[in-house]
Amino acid sequence: MATTADELREEVRRRYAESARAVSDPAGECGCGSGSCCADEGESAVFGETLYEAEQRGELPEAAVLASLGCGNPTAVADLREGETVLDLGSGGGIDVILSARRVGPGATAYGLDMTDEMLALARHNAAAAGAKNVHFLKGVIEKIPLPADSVDVVISNCVINLSVDKPAVLTEIVRVLKPGGRIGISDVVAEDRLSADDRARRGSYVGCIAGALSKGEYEAGLEAAGFEDVSVEFTHEVADGMHGAIVKAVKAPEPERKGLPVIQPAGSPGCC
Ligand SMILES: C[S@@+](CC[C@H](N)C(=O)[O-])C[C@H]1O[C@@H](n2cnc3c(N)ncnc32)[C@H](O)[C@@H]1O
């Protein structure tokens, strides 16, 4: 059982390495062909491939669709335009990077960032199978993004920020890499404000994207403190009692409006699940 932030992050990495292996090797130890096998029991209907339109699924290699572990479809909410540079935080099997690459066109780049080698290998394989050339997968953590300041137009992410052991660092890093006026279109699990950290932890595990979720109020406050404006957090579908898949949107505020960050603790103690 994980007790420190480093141990918790390692538990997350192991969980998603296993999920990538399950998709890459369906007959292997995990015994299932879909990444959703590694979601908590009963959650597969609210996470993963079913959240994409059939038309989008049809554009993608089967392994990319099967590897989908998200809680929404950020490419549908980010309103991507031709020529934009996009960064997907926690890109997993690459589904949103491949879809983004198509939206921004061959003259622009879609980056995927992930800490799990097995996911990066799967994403590169899927991108090659999809014929996507304007994609670039980076190894690293979302708390320290390996890209220069002011280099990205749009940051997307699908069910990953809840897994971070340092959410203020993630939000600060997103602001740093976004160009002035840059925006986010993020899908994530978000709790109703009535739920305490312990309530969230009782509803599901940290690695299963539940216990580490921020509440709506915490998300909004964290984004504003990090330097965003026009912040909105909208629930789309319930994933557990009082916990929702949500669309998170915001725009990087002009320089003088950015302030210091409050401390946001991830919901649930690291060892809870
Ligand atoms: C729930 S999966 C979502 C994958 C993908 N976004 C999707 O929709 O299918 C979480 C992914 O985020 C990655 N991840 C989790 N925490 C991370 C962190 N702190 N830094 C980088 N990657 C992380 C995991 O390796 C995994 O690939």
CSV table of C-alpha atoms and ligand atoms in Angstrom, one decimal:
chain,number,residue,atom,x,y,z
A,1,MET,CA,0.0,0.0,0.0
A,2,ALA,CA,1.4,3.4,-1.0
A,3,THR,CA,2.3,5.8,1.8
A,4,THR,CA,4.3,8.6,0.2
A,5,ALA,CA,3.8,10.7,-2.9
A,6,ASP,CA,6.6,8.9,-4.7
A,7,GLU,CA,5.2,5.5,-3.8
A,8,LEU,CA,1.7,6.5,-4.9
A,9,ARG,CA,3.0,7.8,-8.2
A,10,GLU,CA,4.9,4.5,-8.7
A,11,GLU,CA,1.6,2.6,-7.9
A,12,VAL,CA,-0.1,4.7,-10.6
A,13,ARG,CA,2.7,4.0,-13.1
A,14,ARG,CA,2.5,0.2,-12.4
A,15,ARG,CA,-1.2,0.2,-12.8
A,16,TYR,CA,-1.1,1.9,-16.2
A,17,ALA,CA,1.9,-0.2,-17.4
A,18,GLU,CA,-0.2,-3.2,-16.7
A,19,SER,CA,-3.1,-1.7,-18.6
A,20,ALA,CA,-0.9,-1.0,-21.6
A,21,ARG,CA,0.4,-4.5,-21.6
A,22,ALA,CA,-3.2,-5.8,-21.5
A,23,VAL,CA,-3.9,-4.0,-24.7
A,24,SER,CA,-0.6,-4.9,-26.4
A,25,ASP,CA,-0.8,-8.5,-25.4
A,26,PRO,CA,-4.5,-9.5,-25.0
A,27,ALA,CA,-3.7,-13.1,-24.3
A,28,GLY,CA,-1.3,-12.2,-21.5
A,29,GLU,CA,-1.5,-12.3,-17.8
A,30,CYS,CA,-4.2,-9.6,-17.4
A,31,GLY,CA,-6.5,-11.8,-19.4
A,32,CYS,CA,-8.5,-9.1,-21.1
A,33,GLY,CA,-8.3,-7.3,-24.4
A,34,SER,CA,-9.4,-3.9,-23.3
A,35,GLY,CA,-7.6,-1.3,-21.1
A,36,SER,CA,-10.9,-0.9,-19.3
A,37,CYS,CA,-10.1,-4.2,-17.5
A,38,CYS,CA,-7.8,-2.2,-15.3
A,39,ALA,CA,-10.5,0.3,-14.2
A,40,ASP,CA,-12.1,-0.4,-10.9
A,41,GLU,CA,-14.8,-3.1,-11.1
A,42,GLY,CA,-18.0,-1.8,-12.6
A,43,GLU,CA,-16.5,1.4,-14.0
A,44,SER,CA,-15.9,0.4,-17.6
A,45,ALA,CA,-19.2,1.9,-18.8
A,46,VAL,CA,-18.2,5.4,-17.5
A,47,PHE,CA,-14.5,5.3,-18.6
A,48,GLY,CA,-12.9,4.6,-21.9
A,49,GLU,CA,-13.8,4.1,-25.6
A,50,THR,CA,-17.6,4.5,-25.2
A,51,LEU,CA,-17.1,8.2,-24.5
A,52,TYR,CA,-16.1,8.8,-28.2
A,53,GLU,CA,-18.5,9.1,-31.1
A,54,ALA,CA,-18.6,6.0,-33.4
A,55,GLU,CA,-17.3,8.2,-36.2
A,56,GLN,CA,-14.1,9.1,-34.2
A,57,ARG,CA,-13.6,5.5,-33.1
A,58,GLY,CA,-13.8,4.5,-36.8
A,59,GLU,CA,-10.8,6.9,-37.6
A,60,LEU,CA,-8.5,5.1,-35.2
A,61,PRO,CA,-6.5,1.8,-35.0
A,62,GLU,CA,-8.3,-0.7,-32.8
A,63,ALA,CA,-5.5,-0.8,-30.2
A,64,ALA,CA,-5.8,3.0,-29.7
A,65,VAL,CA,-9.5,2.7,-29.1
A,66,LEU,CA,-9.1,-0.3,-26.7
A,67,ALA,CA,-6.4,1.6,-24.8
A,68,SER,CA,-8.7,4.5,-24.1
A,69,LEU,CA,-9.0,5.0,-20.3
A,70,GLY,CA,-10.3,8.5,-20.2
A,71,CYS,CA,-13.5,9.9,-18.6
A,72,GLY,CA,-14.5,12.2,-21.5
A,73,ASN,CA,-13.4,13.3,-24.9
A,74,PRO,CA,-11.2,16.5,-24.6
A,75,THR,CA,-10.7,16.8,-28.4
A,76,ALA,CA,-14.5,17.4,-28.7
A,77,VAL,CA,-14.4,20.3,-26.1
A,78,ALA,CA,-11.1,21.9,-27.0
A,79,ASP,CA,-12.3,23.2,-30.3
A,80,LEU,CA,-9.0,22.6,-32.0
A,81,ARG,CA,-8.1,24.7,-35.0
A,82,GLU,CA,-5.7,24.1,-37.9
A,83,GLY,CA,-2.1,25.1,-37.1
A,84,GLU,CA,-2.4,24.9,-33.3
A,85,THR,CA,0.2,23.2,-31.1
A,86,VAL,CA,-1.5,20.8,-28.7
A,87,LEU,CA,-0.2,19.0,-25.7
A,88,ASP,CA,-2.0,16.0,-24.1
A,89,LEU,CA,-1.0,15.4,-20.5
A,90,GLY,CA,-1.0,11.7,-19.6
A,91,SER,CA,-1.5,10.6,-23.2
A,92,GLY,CA,-1.8,6.9,-22.5
A,93,GLY,CA,-2.3,4.8,-25.7
A,94,GLY,CA,-2.4,8.0,-27.7
A,95,ILE,CA,-6.1,8.3,-28.7
A,96,ASP,CA,-6.4,12.0,-28.1
A,97,VAL,CA,-3.0,12.8,-29.6
A,98,ILE,CA,-3.9,11.1,-32.8
A,99,LEU,CA,-7.3,12.8,-33.0
A,100,SER,CA,-5.7,16.1,-32.2
A,101,ALA,CA,-3.1,15.7,-34.8
A,102,ARG,CA,-5.8,15.2,-37.4
A,103,ARG,CA,-7.6,18.4,-36.2
A,104,VAL,CA,-4.5,20.7,-36.3
A,105,GLY,CA,-3.3,19.4,-39.6
A,106,PRO,CA,0.1,18.3,-41.0
A,107,GLY,CA,1.8,21.6,-40.5
A,108,ALA,CA,1.2,21.6,-36.7
A,109,THR,CA,2.2,19.2,-33.9
A,110,ALA,CA,0.3,17.2,-31.3
A,111,TYR,CA,2.5,16.3,-28.3
A,112,GLY,CA,1.7,13.5,-25.8
A,113,LEU,CA,3.4,13.4,-22.4
A,114,ASP,CA,3.3,10.3,-20.2
A,115,MET,CA,5.5,8.8,-17.5
A,116,THR,CA,4.9,5.1,-18.3
A,117,ASP,CA,7.2,3.5,-20.9
A,118,GLU,CA,4.7,0.8,-21.8
A,119,MET,CA,2.0,3.5,-22.6
A,120,LEU,CA,4.5,5.5,-24.6
A,121,ALA,CA,5.5,2.4,-26.7
A,122,LEU,CA,1.8,1.6,-27.3
A,123,ALA,CA,1.0,5.3,-28.3
A,124,ARG,CA,3.9,5.3,-30.7
A,125,HIS,CA,2.7,2.0,-32.2
A,126,ASN,CA,-0.8,3.3,-32.5
A,127,ALA,CA,0.2,6.6,-34.1
A,128,ALA,CA,2.3,4.8,-36.7
A,129,ALA,CA,-0.7,2.5,-37.4
A,130,ALA,CA,-2.9,5.5,-37.8
A,131,GLY,CA,-0.4,7.1,-40.2
A,132,ALA,CA,-0.1,10.2,-37.9
A,133,LYS,CA,3.2,11.9,-38.6
A,134,ASN,CA,2.7,15.2,-36.8
A,135,VAL,CA,2.8,13.6,-33.3
A,136,HIS,CA,5.5,13.6,-30.8
A,137,PHE,CA,5.4,11.5,-27.6
A,138,LEU,CA,7.5,12.7,-24.6
A,139,LYS,CA,8.5,10.8,-21.5
A,140,GLY,CA,8.1,12.8,-18.3
A,141,VAL,CA,5.7,13.8,-15.5
A,142,ILE,CA,2.9,16.3,-15.8
A,143,GLU,CA,4.2,18.1,-12.7
A,144,LYS,CA,7.4,19.1,-14.7
A,145,ILE,CA,6.5,19.4,-18.4
A,146,PRO,CA,9.5,18.9,-20.7
A,147,LEU,CA,8.6,21.8,-23.0
A,148,PRO,CA,9.6,25.5,-23.1
A,149,ALA,CA,7.5,28.3,-21.8
A,150,ASP,CA,4.9,29.9,-24.1
A,151,SER,CA,5.1,27.0,-26.6
A,152,VAL,CA,1.6,25.5,-26.7
A,153,ASP,CA,-1.7,26.8,-27.8
A,154,VAL,CA,-4.0,24.2,-26.2
A,155,VAL,CA,-3.4,21.7,-23.3
A,156,ILE,CA,-5.8,18.8,-23.2
A,157,SER,CA,-5.9,15.9,-20.8
A,158,ASN,CA,-8.2,12.9,-20.2
A,159,CYS,CA,-8.6,11.6,-16.7
A,160,VAL,CA,-5.1,12.2,-15.5
A,161,ILE,CA,-4.9,15.3,-13.3
A,162,ASN,CA,-6.9,13.4,-10.6
A,163,LEU,CA,-3.9,11.0,-10.5
A,164,SER,CA,-1.3,13.6,-9.8
A,165,VAL,CA,0.3,13.7,-6.4
A,166,ASP,CA,1.0,17.5,-6.8
A,167,LYS,CA,-1.9,19.2,-8.6
A,168,PRO,CA,-0.8,22.8,-7.9
A,169,ALA,CA,2.5,22.0,-9.7
A,170,VAL,CA,0.5,20.6,-12.7
A,171,LEU,CA,-1.6,23.7,-13.0
A,172,THR,CA,1.4,26.0,-12.7
A,173,GLU,CA,3.2,24.0,-15.4
A,174,ILE,CA,0.2,24.2,-17.7
A,175,VAL,CA,0.2,28.0,-17.4
A,176,ARG,CA,4.0,28.1,-18.0
A,177,VAL,CA,3.9,26.2,-21.3
A,178,LEU,CA,0.8,27.9,-22.7
A,179,LYS,CA,1.2,30.8,-25.0
A,180,PRO,CA,-0.5,34.1,-23.9
A,181,GLY,CA,-4.2,33.5,-24.4
A,182,GLY,CA,-3.7,29.8,-24.6
A,183,ARG,CA,-6.5,27.5,-23.4
A,184,ILE,CA,-7.3,24.2,-21.7
A,185,GLY,CA,-9.9,21.6,-22.6
A,186,ILE,CA,-9.7,18.9,-20.0
A,187,SER,CA,-11.8,15.9,-19.1
A,188,ASP,CA,-11.3,14.7,-15.5
A,189,VAL,CA,-13.1,13.2,-12.6
A,190,VAL,CA,-14.4,15.9,-10.2
A,191,ALA,CA,-16.3,15.6,-6.9
A,192,GLU,CA,-19.3,17.6,-5.7
A,193,ASP,CA,-18.2,20.1,-3.1
A,194,ARG,CA,-20.2,18.3,-0.4
A,195,LEU,CA,-17.8,15.4,-0.5
A,196,SER,CA,-14.9,15.4,1.9
A,197,ALA,CA,-11.5,13.9,1.0
A,198,ASP,CA,-12.5,10.8,3.0
A,199,ASP,CA,-15.9,10.6,1.3
A,200,ARG,CA,-14.1,10.5,-2.1
A,201,ALA,CA,-11.6,7.9,-0.9
A,202,ARG,CA,-14.5,5.7,0.2
A,203,ARG,CA,-16.0,5.8,-3.4
A,204,GLY,CA,-13.0,4.3,-5.2
A,205,SER,CA,-9.3,3.9,-5.4
A,206,TYR,CA,-6.7,6.5,-6.2
A,207,VAL,CA,-5.3,4.6,-9.1
A,208,GLY,CA,-8.8,4.1,-10.4
A,209,CYS,CA,-9.2,7.9,-10.8
A,210,ILE,CA,-11.6,8.4,-7.9
A,211,ALA,CA,-9.9,9.1,-4.5
A,212,GLY,CA,-7.5,11.7,-5.9
A,213,ALA,CA,-10.2,13.8,-7.6
A,214,LEU,CA,-10.5,17.5,-6.7
A,215,SER,CA,-13.9,19.0,-5.9
A,216,LYS,CA,-15.5,21.5,-8.3
A,217,GLY,CA,-14.6,24.4,-6.0
A,218,GLU,CA,-11.1,23.2,-5.5
A,219,TYR,CA,-10.6,22.9,-9.2
A,220,GLU,CA,-12.0,26.4,-9.9
A,221,ALA,CA,-9.9,28.0,-7.2
A,222,GLY,CA,-6.7,26.1,-8.2
A,223,LEU,CA,-7.1,27.2,-11.8
A,224,GLU,CA,-7.7,30.9,-10.9
A,225,ALA,CA,-4.8,30.9,-8.5
A,226,ALA,CA,-2.5,29.4,-11.1
A,227,GLY,CA,-3.3,32.2,-13.5
A,228,PHE,CA,-6.4,31.2,-15.5
A,229,GLU,CA,-9.5,33.2,-16.3
A,230,ASP,CA,-12.9,32.2,-17.8
A,231,VAL,CA,-12.8,29.1,-15.7
A,232,SER,CA,-15.6,26.5,-16.0
A,233,VAL,CA,-16.0,23.1,-14.6
A,234,GLU,CA,-19.1,21.3,-15.8
A,235,PHE,CA,-20.3,17.8,-14.8
A,236,THR,CA,-21.2,15.5,-17.7
A,237,HIS,CA,-21.9,12.1,-16.2
A,238,GLU,CA,-21.8,10.5,-12.8
A,239,VAL,CA,-19.0,7.9,-12.2
A,240,ALA,CA,-19.8,7.3,-8.5
A,241,ASP,CA,-22.1,8.8,-5.9
A,242,GLY,CA,-21.4,12.5,-6.0
A,243,MET,CA,-18.4,12.1,-8.4
A,244,HIS,CA,-18.6,13.0,-12.1
A,245,GLY,CA,-16.8,13.0,-15.4
A,246,ALA,CA,-16.4,16.7,-16.0
A,247,ILE,CA,-15.3,19.2,-18.7
A,248,VAL,CA,-12.8,21.7,-17.4
A,249,LYS,CA,-12.1,24.8,-19.6
A,250,ALA,CA,-10.1,28.0,-18.9
A,251,VAL,CA,-7.9,30.5,-20.7
A,252,LYS,CA,-4.4,31.7,-19.6
A,253,ALA,CA,-4.9,35.2,-18.1
A,254,PRO,CA,-2.7,38.1,-19.0
A,255,GLU,CA,0.4,38.4,-16.8
A,256,PRO,CA,-0.6,40.8,-14.1
A,257,GLU,CA,-3.7,38.8,-13.2
A,258,ARG,CA,-1.7,35.7,-12.1
A,259,LYS,CA,-1.3,35.2,-8.4
A,260,GLY,CA,0.3,32.7,-6.0
A,261,LEU,CA,-1.1,29.2,-5.6
A,262,PRO,CA,-3.0,28.0,-2.6
A,263,VAL,CA,-2.2,24.5,-1.3
A,264,ILE,CA,-4.6,21.9,-2.8
A,265,GLN,CA,-4.3,18.5,-1.2
A,266,PRO,CA,-5.3,15.5,-3.3
A,267,ALA,CA,-8.5,14.0,-1.9
A,268,GLY,CA,-7.9,10.9,0.2
A,269,SER,CA,-4.7,9.8,2.0
A,270,PRO,CA,-2.2,8.1,-0.3
A,271,GLY,CA,-2.6,4.8,1.5
A,272,CYS,CA,-6.3,4.7,1.5
A,273,CYS,CA,-6.9,2.3,-1.3
B,1,LIG,C1,-6.3,7.0,-16.8
B,1,LIG,S1,-5.0,6.9,-17.9
B,1,LIG,C2,-5.6,8.0,-19.2
B,1,LIG,C3,-4.8,7.8,-20.5
B,1,LIG,C4,-5.4,8.6,-21.7
B,1,LIG,N1,-5.4,10.0,-21.3
B,1,LIG,C5,-6.7,8.2,-22.1
B,1,LIG,O1,-7.7,8.9,-22.1
B,1,LIG,O2,-6.8,7.0,-22.5
B,1,LIG,C6,-3.7,7.8,-17.1
B,1,LIG,C7,-2.4,8.0,-17.9
B,1,LIG,O3,-1.7,9.1,-17.3
B,1,LIG,C8,-0.4,8.7,-17.1
B,1,LIG,N2,0.0,9.4,-15.9
B,1,LIG,C9,-0.5,9.3,-14.6
B,1,LIG,N3,0.1,10.2,-13.8
B,1,LIG,C10,1.0,10.8,-14.5
B,1,LIG,C11,2.0,11.8,-14.2
B,1,LIG,N4,2.1,12.4,-13.0
B,1,LIG,N5,2.8,12.2,-15.2
B,1,LIG,C12,2.8,11.7,-16.4
B,1,LIG,N6,1.9,10.7,-16.8
B,1,LIG,C13,1.0,10.3,-15.8
B,1,LIG,C14,-0.4,7.2,-16.9
B,1,LIG,O4,0.8,6.6,-17.2
B,1,LIG,C15,-1.5,6.8,-17.9
B,1,LIG,O5,-1.0,6.6,-19.2
